[in-house]
């Protein structure tokens, strides 16, 4: 077996040119070193089943393990064209996907997680649907998952809330895999918003959509880098970037609080005039101060979240920094 030609891509090379007939698969990589052998084998199988049309773009999103180094060493042995893009630090999975979409040369693009919890063969179904020309975006719709009970409960609660109040078209179990045409890719890349949700963007831009049901697999190797804090931040970005619901909730809570306060004041005044109150209500005053003080802080927190995102958008900093790109022609 010969080794494929590997070269470093420079900024002077310009944007990635579109290759007619090529299919691009974007794989964000973060803490997936142990999973790489199984991932590469799955990608080789996909490449063989596409007749050599598949290109894979790996985005190393500041991974603290040796995922990037191992992929770089494996590049010459790959049987498909591949590109490994290194972020200068961790910018988040959605930003990693955007970078992969930017560096892809295919007419059709798909996204797959490196942990193989989503069936890789779904990618082939996505491409087949897109090639009919009857749809522009294909989403994987989770019918079931084998995560822990707490994780499943929190995920179900979040997506139920998100589906009801934020994006009504989103599947009940959320979205982890998708594929799209080059046109949709260009529109998504034109949205340069930090602290946003790529999934919400895909539904916001519209286009014709299709859904493919699947069962999510348990993770076979390693641990997920999708921690509770990352999930909480994702929840905030998904809500604050695409809905004014928190502001409206705070508004109505404030209106209800004012109405209750006026009603309470009337009751106190009448009771005082009728002689039912002999002493000052120390406990009541303390409770009311505590309640409305906490409400005031909540209001400031919600408004501050929106102001912070507005401030972030005015900075016009790059969404990511690429520290290096290496690519292989896949002629191993």
mmCIF file of N, CA and C in Angstrom, residues 47-164:
data_model
loop_
_atom_site.group_PDB
_atom_site.id
_atom_site.type_symbol
_atom_site.label_atom_id
_atom_site.label_comp_id
_atom_site.label_asym_id
_atom_site.label_seq_id
_atom_site.Cartn_x
_atom_site.Cartn_y
_atom_site.Cartn_z
ATOM 1 N N UNK A 47 -16.852 5.602 2.621
ATOM 2 C CA UNK A 47 -16.191 6.010 1.385
ATOM 3 C C UNK A 47 -16.359 4.951 0.296
ATOM 4 N N UNK A 48 -16.190 3.678 0.675
ATOM 5 C CA UNK A 48 -16.337 2.591 -0.295
ATOM 6 C C UNK A 48 -17.759 2.550 -0.854
ATOM 7 N N UNK A 49 -18.738 2.816 0.013
ATOM 8 C CA UNK A 49 -20.143 2.733 -0.416
ATOM 9 C C UNK A 49 -20.568 3.950 -1.238
ATOM 10 N N UNK A 50 -19.789 5.023 -1.214
ATOM 11 C CA UNK A 50 -20.086 6.178 -2.063
ATOM 12 C C UNK A 50 -19.295 6.157 -3.357
ATOM 13 N N UNK A 51 -18.548 5.096 -3.595
ATOM 14 C CA UNK A 51 -17.756 5.004 -4.817
ATOM 15 C C UNK A 51 -16.596 5.978 -4.853
ATOM 16 N N UNK A 52 -16.033 6.284 -3.703
ATOM 17 C CA UNK A 52 -14.879 7.182 -3.645
ATOM 18 C C UNK A 52 -15.217 8.654 -3.760
ATOM 19 N N UNK A 53 -16.475 9.011 -3.647
ATOM 20 C CA UNK A 53 -16.885 10.421 -3.766
ATOM 21 C C UNK A 53 -16.773 11.178 -2.444
ATOM 22 N N UNK A 54 -16.522 10.465 -1.349
ATOM 23 C CA UNK A 54 -16.577 11.073 -0.019
ATOM 24 C C UNK A 54 -15.281 11.786 0.343
ATOM 25 N N UNK A 55 -15.439 12.981 0.890
ATOM 26 C CA UNK A 55 -14.347 13.744 1.491
ATOM 27 C C UNK A 55 -14.712 13.962 2.961
ATOM 28 N N UNK A 56 -13.724 13.876 3.856
ATOM 29 C CA UNK A 56 -13.972 14.066 5.281
ATOM 30 C C UNK A 56 -13.153 15.252 5.781
ATOM 31 N N UNK A 57 -13.824 16.151 6.493
ATOM 32 C CA UNK A 57 -13.150 17.298 7.111
ATOM 33 C C UNK A 57 -13.242 17.132 8.614
ATOM 34 N N UNK A 58 -12.095 16.917 9.255
ATOM 35 C CA UNK A 58 -12.019 16.816 10.711
ATOM 36 C C UNK A 58 -11.688 18.199 11.279
ATOM 37 N N UNK A 59 -12.440 18.640 12.273
ATOM 38 C CA UNK A 59 -12.127 19.891 12.950
ATOM 39 C C UNK A 59 -11.701 19.579 14.370
ATOM 40 N N UNK A 60 -10.428 19.796 14.677
ATOM 41 C CA UNK A 60 -9.903 19.563 16.018
ATOM 42 C C UNK A 60 -10.160 20.818 16.837
ATOM 43 N N UNK A 61 -11.165 20.750 17.701
ATOM 44 C CA UNK A 61 -11.628 21.939 18.413
ATOM 45 C C UNK A 61 -10.901 22.105 19.751
ATOM 46 N N UNK A 62 -9.587 22.343 19.668
ATOM 47 C CA UNK A 62 -8.808 22.542 20.885
ATOM 48 C C UNK A 62 -8.844 21.346 21.806
ATOM 49 N N UNK A 63 -8.867 20.147 21.259
ATOM 50 C CA UNK A 63 -8.976 18.938 22.068
ATOM 51 C C UNK A 63 -7.748 18.778 22.964
ATOM 52 N N UNK A 64 -7.950 18.521 24.280
ATOM 53 C CA UNK A 64 -6.814 18.421 25.192
ATOM 54 C C UNK A 64 -6.039 17.118 25.070
ATOM 55 N N UNK A 65 -6.583 16.108 24.393
ATOM 56 C CA UNK A 65 -5.851 14.860 24.209
ATOM 57 C C UNK A 65 -5.058 14.905 22.897
ATOM 58 N N UNK A 66 -4.618 13.759 22.422
ATOM 59 C CA UNK A 66 -3.782 13.708 21.221
ATOM 60 C C UNK A 66 -4.596 13.350 19.975
ATOM 61 N N UNK A 67 -5.873 13.719 19.950
ATOM 62 C CA UNK A 67 -6.718 13.403 18.793
ATOM 63 C C UNK A 67 -6.156 14.009 17.515
ATOM 64 N N UNK A 68 -5.745 15.270 17.582
ATOM 65 C CA UNK A 68 -5.214 15.936 16.397
ATOM 66 C C UNK A 68 -3.941 15.299 15.891
ATOM 67 N N UNK A 69 -3.017 15.001 16.790
ATOM 68 C CA UNK A 69 -1.748 14.395 16.385
ATOM 69 C C UNK A 69 -1.963 13.010 15.769
ATOM 70 N N UNK A 70 -2.851 12.235 16.366
ATOM 71 C CA UNK A 70 -3.106 10.899 15.836
ATOM 72 C C UNK A 70 -3.752 10.962 14.455
ATOM 73 N N UNK A 71 -4.699 11.872 14.278
ATOM 74 C CA UNK A 71 -5.314 12.018 12.962
ATOM 75 C C UNK A 71 -4.294 12.458 11.923
ATOM 76 N N UNK A 72 -3.424 13.373 12.318
ATOM 77 C CA UNK A 72 -2.394 13.843 11.385
ATOM 78 C C UNK A 72 -1.482 12.691 10.955
ATOM 79 N N UNK A 73 -1.169 11.812 11.895
ATOM 80 C CA UNK A 73 -0.304 10.681 11.560
ATOM 81 C C UNK A 73 -1.022 9.640 10.700
ATOM 82 N N UNK A 74 -2.352 9.594 10.807
ATOM 83 C CA UNK A 74 -3.129 8.623 10.032
ATOM 84 C C UNK A 74 -3.480 9.117 8.635
ATOM 85 N N UNK A 75 -3.340 10.403 8.385
ATOM 86 C CA UNK A 75 -3.737 10.969 7.099
ATOM 87 C C UNK A 75 -3.151 10.232 5.895
ATOM 88 N N UNK A 76 -1.855 9.912 5.891
ATOM 89 C CA UNK A 76 -1.299 9.254 4.689
ATOM 90 C C UNK A 76 -1.901 7.884 4.404
ATOM 91 N N UNK A 77 -2.550 7.268 5.411
ATOM 92 C CA UNK A 77 -3.074 5.912 5.231
ATOM 93 C C UNK A 77 -4.554 5.896 4.864
ATOM 94 N N UNK A 78 -5.187 7.052 4.779
ATOM 95 C CA UNK A 78 -6.617 7.107 4.507
ATOM 96 C C UNK A 78 -6.906 6.873 3.025
ATOM 97 N N UNK A 79 -8.019 6.188 2.761
ATOM 98 C CA UNK A 79 -8.397 5.881 1.381
ATOM 99 C C UNK A 79 -9.392 6.893 0.824
ATOM 100 N N UNK A 80 -9.571 7.997 1.501
ATOM 101 C CA UNK A 80 -10.481 9.046 1.046
ATOM 102 C C UNK A 80 -9.805 10.399 1.258
ATOM 103 N N UNK A 81 -10.107 11.397 0.441
ATOM 104 C CA UNK A 81 -9.557 12.735 0.665
ATOM 105 C C UNK A 81 -9.984 13.245 2.040
ATOM 106 N N UNK A 82 -9.054 13.838 2.745
ATOM 107 C CA UNK A 82 -9.360 14.301 4.094
ATOM 108 C C UNK A 82 -8.617 15.594 4.386
ATOM 109 N N UNK A 83 -9.190 16.363 5.277
ATOM 110 C CA UNK A 83 -8.594 17.624 5.702
ATOM 111 C C UNK A 83 -8.731 17.711 7.220
ATOM 112 N N UNK A 84 -7.649 18.011 7.905
ATOM 113 C CA UNK A 84 -7.667 18.164 9.366
ATOM 114 C C UNK A 84 -7.430 19.631 9.685
ATOM 115 N N UNK A 85 -8.419 20.256 10.296
ATOM 116 C CA UNK A 85 -8.361 21.679 10.617
ATOM 117 C C UNK A 85 -8.208 21.823 12.125
ATOM 118 N N UNK A 86 -7.212 22.598 12.546
ATOM 119 C CA UNK A 86 -6.944 22.780 13.972
ATOM 120 C C UNK A 86 -7.415 24.163 14.427
ATOM 121 N N UNK A 87 -8.272 24.192 15.443
ATOM 122 C CA UNK A 87 -8.594 25.446 16.107
ATOM 123 C C UNK A 87 -7.487 25.784 17.117
ATOM 124 N N UNK A 88 -7.258 27.071 17.315
ATOM 125 C CA UNK A 88 -6.220 27.489 18.259
ATOM 126 C C UNK A 88 -6.603 27.193 19.707
ATOM 127 N N UNK A 89 -7.899 27.029 19.966
ATOM 128 C CA UNK A 89 -8.416 26.654 21.287
ATOM 129 C C UNK A 89 -9.816 26.090 21.086
ATOM 130 N N UNK A 90 -10.458 25.741 22.172
ATOM 131 C CA UNK A 90 -11.814 25.206 22.091
ATOM 132 C C UNK A 90 -12.822 26.341 21.893
ATOM 133 N N UNK A 91 -13.527 26.315 20.757
ATOM 134 C CA UNK A 91 -14.533 27.322 20.458
ATOM 135 C C UNK A 91 -15.953 26.767 20.516
ATOM 136 N N UNK A 92 -16.106 25.478 20.776
ATOM 137 C CA UNK A 92 -17.432 24.875 20.854
ATOM 138 C C UNK A 92 -17.752 24.027 19.638
ATOM 139 N N UNK A 93 -18.620 23.050 19.836
ATOM 140 C CA UNK A 93 -18.904 22.082 18.766
ATOM 141 C C UNK A 93 -19.577 22.725 17.559
ATOM 142 N N UNK A 94 -20.481 23.672 17.784
ATOM 143 C CA UNK A 94 -21.158 24.302 16.652
ATOM 144 C C UNK A 94 -20.196 25.133 15.815
ATOM 145 N N UNK A 95 -19.270 25.813 16.465
ATOM 146 C CA UNK A 95 -18.262 26.567 15.723
ATOM 147 C C UNK A 95 -17.355 25.621 14.953
ATOM 148 N N UNK A 96 -17.042 24.466 15.551
ATOM 149 C CA UNK A 96 -16.231 23.460 14.857
ATOM 150 C C UNK A 96 -16.947 22.957 13.609
ATOM 151 N N UNK A 97 -18.253 22.769 13.705
ATOM 152 C CA UNK A 97 -19.022 22.336 12.539
ATOM 153 C C UNK A 97 -19.000 23.415 11.459
ATOM 154 N N UNK A 98 -19.167 24.682 11.864
ATOM 155 C CA UNK A 98 -19.116 25.783 10.901
ATOM 156 C C UNK A 98 -17.761 25.811 10.181
ATOM 157 N N UNK A 99 -16.684 25.618 10.926
ATOM 158 C CA UNK A 99 -15.357 25.607 10.311
ATOM 159 C C UNK A 99 -15.252 24.474 9.298
ATOM 160 N N UNK A 100 -15.763 23.297 9.661
ATOM 161 C CA UNK A 100 -15.747 22.172 8.735
ATOM 162 C C UNK A 100 -16.552 22.459 7.479
ATOM 163 N N UNK A 101 -17.693 23.112 7.626
ATOM 164 C CA UNK A 101 -18.506 23.480 6.462
ATOM 165 C C UNK A 101 -17.763 24.474 5.575
ATOM 166 N N UNK A 102 -17.033 25.378 6.211
ATOM 167 C CA UNK A 102 -16.266 26.377 5.463
ATOM 168 C C UNK A 102 -15.146 25.736 4.659
ATOM 169 N N UNK A 103 -14.530 24.679 5.211
ATOM 170 C CA UNK A 103 -13.376 24.040 4.571
ATOM 171 C C UNK A 103 -13.765 22.872 3.676
ATOM 172 N N UNK A 104 -15.051 22.598 3.540
ATOM 173 C CA UNK A 104 -15.505 21.468 2.722
ATOM 174 C C UNK A 104 -15.614 21.869 1.261
ATOM 175 N N UNK A 105 -15.348 20.919 0.375
ATOM 176 C CA UNK A 105 -15.384 21.189 -1.066
ATOM 177 C C UNK A 105 -16.538 20.487 -1.772
ATOM 178 N N UNK A 106 -17.386 19.780 -1.016
ATOM 179 C CA UNK A 106 -18.454 19.008 -1.636
ATOM 180 C C UNK A 106 -19.662 19.833 -2.015
ATOM 181 N N UNK A 107 -20.405 19.325 -2.992
ATOM 182 C CA UNK A 107 -21.670 19.960 -3.376
ATOM 183 C C UNK A 107 -22.750 19.690 -2.334
ATOM 184 N N UNK A 108 -22.632 18.553 -1.656
ATOM 185 C CA UNK A 108 -23.521 18.199 -0.549
ATOM 186 C C UNK A 108 -22.671 17.983 0.694
ATOM 187 N N UNK A 109 -23.201 18.380 1.852
ATOM 188 C CA UNK A 109 -22.439 18.298 3.094
ATOM 189 C C UNK A 109 -23.273 17.618 4.175
ATOM 190 N N UNK A 110 -22.608 16.827 5.007
ATOM 191 C CA UNK A 110 -23.262 16.185 6.144
ATOM 192 C C UNK A 110 -22.379 16.342 7.369
ATOM 193 N N UNK A 111 -22.987 16.209 8.531
ATOM 194 C CA UNK A 111 -22.269 16.342 9.802
ATOM 195 C C UNK A 111 -22.510 15.089 10.626
ATOM 196 N N UNK A 112 -21.426 14.563 11.220
ATOM 197 C CA UNK A 112 -21.527 13.371 12.051
ATOM 198 C C UNK A 112 -20.618 13.519 13.253
ATOM 199 N N UNK A 113 -21.069 13.070 14.422
ATOM 200 C CA UNK A 113 -20.247 13.123 15.625
ATOM 201 C C UNK A 113 -19.172 12.048 15.566
ATOM 202 N N UNK A 114 -18.030 12.332 16.198
ATOM 203 C CA UNK A 114 -16.906 11.393 16.157
ATOM 204 C C UNK A 114 -17.085 10.209 17.094
ATOM 205 N N UNK A 115 -18.042 10.289 18.032
ATOM 206 C CA UNK A 115 -18.208 9.208 19.004
ATOM 207 C C UNK A 115 -19.027 8.038 18.473
ATOM 208 N N UNK A 116 -19.568 8.152 17.245
ATOM 209 C CA UNK A 116 -20.316 7.082 16.582
ATOM 210 C C UNK A 116 -21.601 6.699 17.317
ATOM 211 N N UNK A 117 -22.146 7.595 18.137
ATOM 212 C CA UNK A 117 -23.427 7.302 18.778
ATOM 213 C C UNK A 117 -24.574 7.395 17.776
ATOM 214 N N UNK A 118 -24.375 8.150 16.713
ATOM 215 C CA UNK A 118 -25.336 8.178 15.618
ATOM 216 C C UNK A 118 -24.863 7.212 14.533
ATOM 217 N N UNK A 119 -25.730 6.368 13.983
ATOM 218 C CA UNK A 119 -25.312 5.383 12.973
ATOM 219 C C UNK A 119 -24.672 6.051 11.758
ATOM 220 N N UNK A 120 -23.434 5.699 11.398
ATOM 221 C CA UNK A 120 -22.774 6.331 10.243
ATOM 222 C C UNK A 120 -23.531 6.136 8.934
ATOM 223 N N UNK A 121 -24.260 5.019 8.813
ATOM 224 C CA UNK A 121 -24.985 4.769 7.562
ATOM 225 C C UNK A 121 -26.083 5.797 7.311
ATOM 226 N N UNK A 122 -26.457 6.557 8.341
ATOM 227 C CA UNK A 122 -27.428 7.626 8.141
ATOM 228 C C UNK A 122 -26.921 8.657 7.139
ATOM 229 N N UNK A 123 -25.601 8.843 7.116
ATOM 230 C CA UNK A 123 -25.012 9.813 6.196
ATOM 231 C C UNK A 123 -25.357 9.454 4.755
ATOM 232 N N UNK A 124 -25.310 8.170 4.440
ATOM 233 C CA UNK A 124 -25.637 7.730 3.084
ATOM 234 C C UNK A 124 -27.100 8.009 2.758
ATOM 235 N N UNK A 125 -27.984 7.785 3.724
ATOM 236 C CA UNK A 125 -29.397 8.093 3.503
ATOM 237 C C UNK A 125 -29.612 9.585 3.280
ATOM 238 N N UNK A 126 -28.890 10.397 4.056
ATOM 239 C CA UNK A 126 -28.992 11.853 3.888
ATOM 240 C C UNK A 126 -28.622 12.256 2.468
ATOM 241 N N UNK A 127 -27.482 11.754 1.995
ATOM 242 C CA UNK A 127 -27.010 12.125 0.655
ATOM 243 C C UNK A 127 -27.981 11.638 -0.425
ATOM 244 N N UNK A 128 -28.513 10.436 -0.257
ATOM 245 C CA UNK A 128 -29.467 9.915 -1.242
ATOM 246 C C UNK A 128 -30.708 10.802 -1.333
ATOM 247 N N UNK A 129 -31.193 11.270 -0.186
ATOM 248 C CA UNK A 129 -32.370 12.140 -0.176
ATOM 249 C C UNK A 129 -32.061 13.481 -0.825
ATOM 250 N N UNK A 130 -30.898 14.047 -0.499
ATOM 251 C CA UNK A 130 -30.525 15.337 -1.071
ATOM 252 C C UNK A 130 -30.331 15.244 -2.576
ATOM 253 N N UNK A 131 -29.815 14.132 -3.058
ATOM 254 C CA UNK A 131 -29.542 13.996 -4.479
ATOM 255 C C UNK A 131 -30.822 13.874 -5.312
ATOM 256 N N UNK A 132 -31.949 13.629 -4.674
ATOM 257 C CA UNK A 132 -33.212 13.628 -5.419
ATOM 258 C C UNK A 132 -33.605 15.037 -5.841
ATOM 259 N N UNK A 133 -33.033 16.051 -5.190
ATOM 260 C CA UNK A 133 -33.361 17.428 -5.499
ATOM 261 C C UNK A 133 -34.678 17.901 -4.927
ATOM 262 N N UNK A 134 -35.322 17.066 -4.097
ATOM 263 C CA UNK A 134 -36.624 17.413 -3.544
ATOM 264 C C UNK A 134 -36.537 18.049 -2.165
ATOM 265 N N UNK A 135 -35.348 18.130 -1.597
ATOM 266 C CA UNK A 135 -35.181 18.720 -0.272
ATOM 267 C C UNK A 135 -33.815 19.398 -0.200
ATOM 268 N N UNK A 136 -33.678 20.333 0.728
ATOM 269 C CA UNK A 136 -32.431 21.088 0.872
ATOM 270 C C UNK A 136 -31.686 20.765 2.155
ATOM 271 N N UNK A 137 -32.413 20.348 3.193
ATOM 272 C CA UNK A 137 -31.811 19.999 4.475
ATOM 273 C C UNK A 137 -32.444 18.708 4.964
ATOM 274 N N UNK A 138 -31.611 17.788 5.450
ATOM 275 C CA UNK A 138 -32.091 16.531 6.020
ATOM 276 C C UNK A 138 -31.615 16.457 7.469
ATOM 277 N N UNK A 139 -32.539 16.189 8.371
ATOM 278 C CA UNK A 139 -32.211 16.089 9.790
ATOM 279 C C UNK A 139 -32.389 14.648 10.268
ATOM 280 N N UNK A 140 -31.518 14.220 11.154
ATOM 281 C CA UNK A 140 -31.716 12.957 11.849
ATOM 282 C C UNK A 140 -32.656 13.174 13.025
ATOM 283 N N UNK A 141 -33.710 12.400 13.087
ATOM 284 C CA UNK A 141 -34.717 12.539 14.146
ATOM 285 C C UNK A 141 -34.595 11.371 15.114
ATOM 286 N N UNK A 142 -34.143 11.661 16.344
ATOM 287 C CA UNK A 142 -33.941 10.621 17.340
ATOM 288 C C UNK A 142 -35.275 10.050 17.803
ATOM 289 N N UNK A 143 -35.473 8.745 17.583
ATOM 290 C CA UNK A 143 -36.658 8.072 18.095
ATOM 291 C C UNK A 143 -36.420 7.506 19.484
ATOM 292 N N UNK A 144 -35.169 7.167 19.774
ATOM 293 C CA UNK A 144 -34.827 6.622 21.088
ATOM 294 C C UNK A 144 -33.353 6.869 21.353
ATOM 295 N N UNK A 145 -32.988 6.784 22.636
ATOM 296 C CA UNK A 145 -31.605 6.984 23.037
ATOM 297 C C UNK A 145 -31.334 6.118 24.255
ATOM 298 N N UNK A 146 -30.052 5.765 24.456
ATOM 299 C CA UNK A 146 -29.681 4.876 25.555
ATOM 300 C C UNK A 146 -28.731 5.578 26.516
ATOM 301 N N UNK A 147 -29.062 6.783 26.889
ATOM 302 C CA UNK A 147 -28.271 7.525 27.853
ATOM 303 C C UNK A 147 -28.804 7.257 29.259
ATOM 304 N N UNK A 148 -28.139 7.865 30.253
ATOM 305 C CA UNK A 148 -28.586 7.721 31.622
ATOM 306 C C UNK A 148 -29.954 8.345 31.837
ATOM 307 N N UNK A 149 -30.622 7.917 32.911
ATOM 308 C CA UNK A 149 -31.982 8.392 33.161
ATOM 309 C C UNK A 149 -32.029 9.900 33.381
ATOM 310 N N UNK A 150 -31.073 10.411 34.159
ATOM 311 C CA UNK A 150 -31.063 11.849 34.432
ATOM 312 C C UNK A 150 -30.840 12.628 33.142
ATOM 313 N N UNK A 151 -29.883 12.170 32.322
ATOM 314 C CA UNK A 151 -29.594 12.835 31.056
ATOM 315 C C UNK A 151 -30.811 12.799 30.137
ATOM 316 N N UNK A 152 -31.476 11.653 30.075
ATOM 317 C CA UNK A 152 -32.661 11.536 29.218
ATOM 318 C C UNK A 152 -33.789 12.435 29.711
ATOM 319 N N UNK A 153 -33.967 12.502 31.042
ATOM 320 C CA UNK A 153 -35.033 13.333 31.598
ATOM 321 C C UNK A 153 -34.798 14.799 31.293
ATOM 322 N N UNK A 154 -33.553 15.270 31.516
ATOM 323 C CA UNK A 154 -33.231 16.664 31.252
ATOM 324 C C UNK A 154 -33.347 16.989 29.764
ATOM 325 N N UNK A 155 -32.861 16.071 28.913
ATOM 326 C CA UNK A 155 -32.931 16.296 27.471
ATOM 327 C C UNK A 155 -34.380 16.360 26.993
ATOM 328 N N UNK A 156 -35.216 15.447 27.485
ATOM 329 C CA UNK A 156 -36.628 15.444 27.088
ATOM 330 C C UNK A 156 -37.321 16.726 27.523
ATOM 331 N N UNK A 157 -37.035 17.159 28.760
ATOM 332 C CA UNK A 157 -37.661 18.377 29.267
ATOM 333 C C UNK A 157 -37.236 19.593 28.450
ATOM 334 N N UNK A 158 -35.931 19.684 28.148
ATOM 335 C CA UNK A 158 -35.439 20.839 27.408
ATOM 336 C C UNK A 158 -36.031 20.893 26.009
ATOM 337 N N UNK A 159 -35.988 19.759 25.277
ATOM 338 C CA UNK A 159 -36.458 19.781 23.902
ATOM 339 C C UNK A 159 -37.976 19.955 23.822
ATOM 340 N N UNK A 160 -38.700 19.471 24.827
ATOM 341 C CA UNK A 160 -40.145 19.704 24.855
ATOM 342 C C UNK A 160 -40.436 21.192 25.013
ATOM 343 N N UNK A 161 -39.707 21.821 25.936
ATOM 344 C CA UNK A 161 -39.856 23.263 26.133
ATOM 345 C C UNK A 161 -39.450 24.020 24.876
ATOM 346 N N UNK A 162 -38.316 23.640 24.283
ATOM 347 C CA UNK A 162 -37.788 24.343 23.115
ATOM 348 C C UNK A 162 -38.724 24.199 21.920
ATOM 349 N N UNK A 163 -39.288 23.018 21.785
ATOM 350 C CA UNK A 163 -40.200 22.758 20.669
ATOM 351 C C UNK A 163 -41.501 23.535 20.837
ATOM 352 N N UNK A 164 -41.948 23.712 22.073
ATOM 353 C CA UNK A 164 -43.223 24.376 22.317
ATOM 354 C C UNK A 164 -43.123 25.894 22.232
#
